[in-house]
mmCIF file of C-alpha atoms in Angstrom:
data_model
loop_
_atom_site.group_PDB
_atom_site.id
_atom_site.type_symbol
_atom_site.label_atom_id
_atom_site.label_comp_id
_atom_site.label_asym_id
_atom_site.label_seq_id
_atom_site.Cartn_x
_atom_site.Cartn_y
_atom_site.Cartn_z
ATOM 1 C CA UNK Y 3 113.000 73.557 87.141
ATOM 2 C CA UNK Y 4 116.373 74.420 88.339
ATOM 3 C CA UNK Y 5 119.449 75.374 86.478
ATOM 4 C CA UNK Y 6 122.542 73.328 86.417
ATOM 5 C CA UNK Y 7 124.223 74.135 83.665
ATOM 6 C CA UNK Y 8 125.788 77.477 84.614
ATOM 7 C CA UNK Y 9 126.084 78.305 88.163
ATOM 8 C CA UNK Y 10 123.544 80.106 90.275
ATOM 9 C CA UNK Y 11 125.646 83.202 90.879
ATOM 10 C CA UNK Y 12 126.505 83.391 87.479
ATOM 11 C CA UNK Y 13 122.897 83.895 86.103
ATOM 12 C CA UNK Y 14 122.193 86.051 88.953
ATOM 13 C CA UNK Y 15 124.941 87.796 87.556
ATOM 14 C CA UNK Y 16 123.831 87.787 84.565
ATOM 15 C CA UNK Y 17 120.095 89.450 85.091
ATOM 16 C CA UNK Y 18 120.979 91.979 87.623
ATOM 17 C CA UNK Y 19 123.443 93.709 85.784
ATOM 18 C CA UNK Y 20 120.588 95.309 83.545
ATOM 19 C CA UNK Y 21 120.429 97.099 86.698
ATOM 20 C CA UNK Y 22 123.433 99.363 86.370
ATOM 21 C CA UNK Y 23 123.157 102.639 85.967
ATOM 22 C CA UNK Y 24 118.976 102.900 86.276
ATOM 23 C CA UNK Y 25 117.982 105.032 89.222
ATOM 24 C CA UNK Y 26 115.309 103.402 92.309
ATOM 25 C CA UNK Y 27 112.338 105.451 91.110
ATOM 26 C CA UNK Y 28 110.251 104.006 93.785
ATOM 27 C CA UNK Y 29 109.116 101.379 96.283
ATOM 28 C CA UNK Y 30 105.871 99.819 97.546
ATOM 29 C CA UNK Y 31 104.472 97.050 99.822
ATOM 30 C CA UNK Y 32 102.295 94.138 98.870
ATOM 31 C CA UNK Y 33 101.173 92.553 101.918
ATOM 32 C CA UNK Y 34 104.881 91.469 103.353
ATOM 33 C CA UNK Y 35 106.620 91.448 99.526
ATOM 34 C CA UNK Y 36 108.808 94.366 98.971
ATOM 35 C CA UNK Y 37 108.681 95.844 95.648
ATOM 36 C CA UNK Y 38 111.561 98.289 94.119
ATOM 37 C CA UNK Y 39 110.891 99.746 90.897
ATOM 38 C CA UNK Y 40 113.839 100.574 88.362
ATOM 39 C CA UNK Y 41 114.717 102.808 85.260
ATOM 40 C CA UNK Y 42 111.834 106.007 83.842
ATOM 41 C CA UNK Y 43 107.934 105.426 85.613
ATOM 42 C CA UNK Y 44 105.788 105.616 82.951
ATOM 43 C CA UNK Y 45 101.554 104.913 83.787
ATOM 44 C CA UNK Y 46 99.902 101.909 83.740
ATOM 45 C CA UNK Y 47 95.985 100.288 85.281
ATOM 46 C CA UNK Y 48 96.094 101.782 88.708
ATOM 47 C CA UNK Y 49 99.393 102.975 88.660
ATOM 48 C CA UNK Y 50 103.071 103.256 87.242
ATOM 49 C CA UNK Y 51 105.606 100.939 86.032
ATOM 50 C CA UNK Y 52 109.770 101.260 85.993
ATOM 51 C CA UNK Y 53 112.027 99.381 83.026
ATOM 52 C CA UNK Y 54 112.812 96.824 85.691
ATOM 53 C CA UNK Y 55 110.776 96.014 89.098
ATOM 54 C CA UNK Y 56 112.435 93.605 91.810
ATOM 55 C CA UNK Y 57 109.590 91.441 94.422
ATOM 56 C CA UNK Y 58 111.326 89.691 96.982
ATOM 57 C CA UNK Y 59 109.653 88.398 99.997
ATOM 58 C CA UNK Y 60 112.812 86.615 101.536
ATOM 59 C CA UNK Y 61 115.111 87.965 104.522
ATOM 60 C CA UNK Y 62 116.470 91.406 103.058
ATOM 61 C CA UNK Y 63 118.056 94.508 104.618
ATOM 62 C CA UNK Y 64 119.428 97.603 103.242
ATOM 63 C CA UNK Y 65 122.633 99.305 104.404
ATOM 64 C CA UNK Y 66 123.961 102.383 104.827
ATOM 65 C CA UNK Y 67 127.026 104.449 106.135
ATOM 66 C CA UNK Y 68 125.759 104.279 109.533
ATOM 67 C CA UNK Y 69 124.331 100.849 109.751
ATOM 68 C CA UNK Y 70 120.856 98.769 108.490
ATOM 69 C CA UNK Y 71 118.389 101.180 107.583
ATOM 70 C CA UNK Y 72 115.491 99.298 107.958
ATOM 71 C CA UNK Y 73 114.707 95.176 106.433
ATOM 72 C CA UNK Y 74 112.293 92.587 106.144
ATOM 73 C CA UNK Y 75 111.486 92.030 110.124
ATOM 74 C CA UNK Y 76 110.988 95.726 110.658
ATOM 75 C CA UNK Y 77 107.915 95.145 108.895
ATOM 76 C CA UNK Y 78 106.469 93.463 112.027
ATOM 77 C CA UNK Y 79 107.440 96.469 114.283
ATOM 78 C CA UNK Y 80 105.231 99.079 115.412
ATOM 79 C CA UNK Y 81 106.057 102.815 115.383
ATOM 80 C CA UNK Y 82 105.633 102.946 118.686
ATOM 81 C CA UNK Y 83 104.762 101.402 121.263
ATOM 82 C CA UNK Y 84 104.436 101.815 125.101
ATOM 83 C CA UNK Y 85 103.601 99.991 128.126
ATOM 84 C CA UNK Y 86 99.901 100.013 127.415
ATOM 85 C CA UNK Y 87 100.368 98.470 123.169
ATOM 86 C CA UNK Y 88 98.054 96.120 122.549
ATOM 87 C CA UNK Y 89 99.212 93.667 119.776
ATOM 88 C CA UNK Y 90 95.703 92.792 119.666
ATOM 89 C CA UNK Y 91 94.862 94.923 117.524
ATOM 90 C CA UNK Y 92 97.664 96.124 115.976
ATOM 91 C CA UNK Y 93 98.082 94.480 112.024
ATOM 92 C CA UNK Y 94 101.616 95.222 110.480
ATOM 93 C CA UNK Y 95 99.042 95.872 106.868
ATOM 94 C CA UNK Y 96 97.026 98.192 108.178
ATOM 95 C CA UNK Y 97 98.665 100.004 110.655
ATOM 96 C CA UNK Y 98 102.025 101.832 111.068
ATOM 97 C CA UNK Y 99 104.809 100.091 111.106
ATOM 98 C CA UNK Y 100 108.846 100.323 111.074
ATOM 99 C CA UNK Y 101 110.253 99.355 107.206
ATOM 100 C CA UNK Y 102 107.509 101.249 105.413
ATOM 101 C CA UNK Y 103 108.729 104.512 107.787
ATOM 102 C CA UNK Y 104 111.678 103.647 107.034
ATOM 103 C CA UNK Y 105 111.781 102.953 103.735
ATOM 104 C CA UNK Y 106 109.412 105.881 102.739
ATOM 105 C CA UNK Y 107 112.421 108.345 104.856
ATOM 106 C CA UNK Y 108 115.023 107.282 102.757
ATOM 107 C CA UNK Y 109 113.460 107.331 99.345
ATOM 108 C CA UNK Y 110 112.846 111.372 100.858
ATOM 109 C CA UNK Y 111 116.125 111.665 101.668
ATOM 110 C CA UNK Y 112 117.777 110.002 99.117
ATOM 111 C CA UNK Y 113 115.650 111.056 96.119
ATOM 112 C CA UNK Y 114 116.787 110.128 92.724
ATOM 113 C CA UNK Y 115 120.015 110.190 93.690
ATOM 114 C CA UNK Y 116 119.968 106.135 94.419
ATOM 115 C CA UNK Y 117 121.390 104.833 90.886
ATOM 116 C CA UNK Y 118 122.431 101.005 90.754
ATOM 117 C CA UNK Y 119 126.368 101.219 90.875
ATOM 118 C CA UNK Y 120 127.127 97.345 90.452
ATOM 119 C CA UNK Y 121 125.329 93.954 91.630
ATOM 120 C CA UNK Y 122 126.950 90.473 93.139
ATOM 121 C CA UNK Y 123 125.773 87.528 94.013
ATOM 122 C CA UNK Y 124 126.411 84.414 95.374
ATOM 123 C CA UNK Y 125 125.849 80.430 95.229
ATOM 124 C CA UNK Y 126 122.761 80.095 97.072
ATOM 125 C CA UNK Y 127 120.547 82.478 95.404
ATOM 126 C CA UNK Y 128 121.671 85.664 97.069
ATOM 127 C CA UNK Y 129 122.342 89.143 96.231
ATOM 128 C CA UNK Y 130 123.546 92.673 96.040
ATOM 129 C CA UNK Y 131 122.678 96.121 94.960
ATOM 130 C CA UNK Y 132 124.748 98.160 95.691
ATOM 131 C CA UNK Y 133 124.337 102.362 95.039
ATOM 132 C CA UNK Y 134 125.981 105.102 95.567
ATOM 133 C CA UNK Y 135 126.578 107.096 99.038
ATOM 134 C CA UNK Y 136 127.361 103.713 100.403
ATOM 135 C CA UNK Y 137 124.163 101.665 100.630
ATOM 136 C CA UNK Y 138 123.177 97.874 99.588
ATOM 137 C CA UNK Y 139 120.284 95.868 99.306
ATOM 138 C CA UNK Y 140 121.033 92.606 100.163
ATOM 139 C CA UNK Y 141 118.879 89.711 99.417
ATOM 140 C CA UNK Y 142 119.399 86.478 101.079
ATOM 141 C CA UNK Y 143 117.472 83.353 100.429
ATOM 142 C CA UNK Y 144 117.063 81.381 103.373
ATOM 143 C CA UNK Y 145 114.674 78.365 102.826
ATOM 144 C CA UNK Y 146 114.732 75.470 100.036
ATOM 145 C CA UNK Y 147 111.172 75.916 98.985
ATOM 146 C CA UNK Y 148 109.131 79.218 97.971
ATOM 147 C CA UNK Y 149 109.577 81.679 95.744
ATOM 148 C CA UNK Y 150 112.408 84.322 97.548
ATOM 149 C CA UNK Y 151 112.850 86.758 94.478
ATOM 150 C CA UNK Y 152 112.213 87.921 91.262
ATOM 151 C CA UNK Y 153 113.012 90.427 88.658
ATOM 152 C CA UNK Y 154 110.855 91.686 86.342
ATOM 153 C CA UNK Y 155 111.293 93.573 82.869
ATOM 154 C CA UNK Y 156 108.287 95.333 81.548
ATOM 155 C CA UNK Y 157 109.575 94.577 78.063
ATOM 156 C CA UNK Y 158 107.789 91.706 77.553
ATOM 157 C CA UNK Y 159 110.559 89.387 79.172
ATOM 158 C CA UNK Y 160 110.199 86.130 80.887
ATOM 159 C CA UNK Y 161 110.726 86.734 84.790
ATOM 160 C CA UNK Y 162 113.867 85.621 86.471
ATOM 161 C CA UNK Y 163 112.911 84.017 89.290
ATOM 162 C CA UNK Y 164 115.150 82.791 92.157
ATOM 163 C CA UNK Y 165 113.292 80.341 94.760
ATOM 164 C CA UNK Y 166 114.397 77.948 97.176
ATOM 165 C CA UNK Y 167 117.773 79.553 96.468
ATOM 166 C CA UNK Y 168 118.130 78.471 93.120
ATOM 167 C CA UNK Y 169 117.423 79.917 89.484
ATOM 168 C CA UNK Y 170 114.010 78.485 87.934
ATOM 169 C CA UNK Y 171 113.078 78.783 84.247
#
């Protein structure tokens, strides 16, 4: 059910500024959802949790100083490929592909040194992360069905969940 009594931004807001000041502690791939964990990784069944984890599945990028560093259609990019690729065969889960290079080179190179400097947002469900050295997730809803985004806190809170470009409870 959507919101209507406080504006979309506003709630957006609202949520991501729990964000501030927690560091990206890591990042991971469910089929084509993106997954950014926030805040101290701590174990859990089959593998660690942050304070805060972010799932978003709609258009995305991140940027840098020197321009996108990788986004959501890298994801459907091979490594490489020559004149002889054969797209046959080639599956963007199981084999190599751009944004997972990419995103794995700049968690390297950027260690825990990416810590949440502010957040925005906008009307329509969007929004931004920005962190220090000059880069910024950006989310941007682009559909008016389907889930585009959530955030999670593994404190026992209800999700905040953003889909079809609005705020559901």
């Amino acid at each position: 059910m959507p919101v209507e009594s406080t504006s979309t931004r506003a709630h957006v807001l609202s949520r991501l500024e729990q964000l501030v000041g927690l560091s990206l502690s890591a990042t991971l791939r469910a089929a084509d959802m993106r997954v950014l964990k926030f805040g101290a990784l701590r174990p859990v069944d089959g593998g660690e949790m942050g304070d805060f984890g972010l799932h978003f599945q709609c258009p995305w990028r991140i940027e840098g100083p020197d321009g996108i560093v990788t986004g959501r259609s890298d994801l459907w990019e091979p490594i490489e490929r020559g004149p002889d690729f054969d797209w046959d065969t080639w599956r963007y889960d199981k084999s190599p592909n751009v944004q997972d290079s990419e995103m794995e080179q700049w968690m390297s190179q950027q260690g825990r040194g990416l810590v949440v400097a502010s957040t925005d947002a906008d009307e329509y469900g969007g929004a931004a992360i920005h962190f220090g050295d000059g880069f910024t997730l950006r989310l941007f809803p682009a559909g008016t069905r389907g889930e585009d985004w959530r955030l999670l806190s593994y404190k026992d809170a209800p999700h905040f969940v953003v889909a079809g470009g609005k705020v559901e409870l």
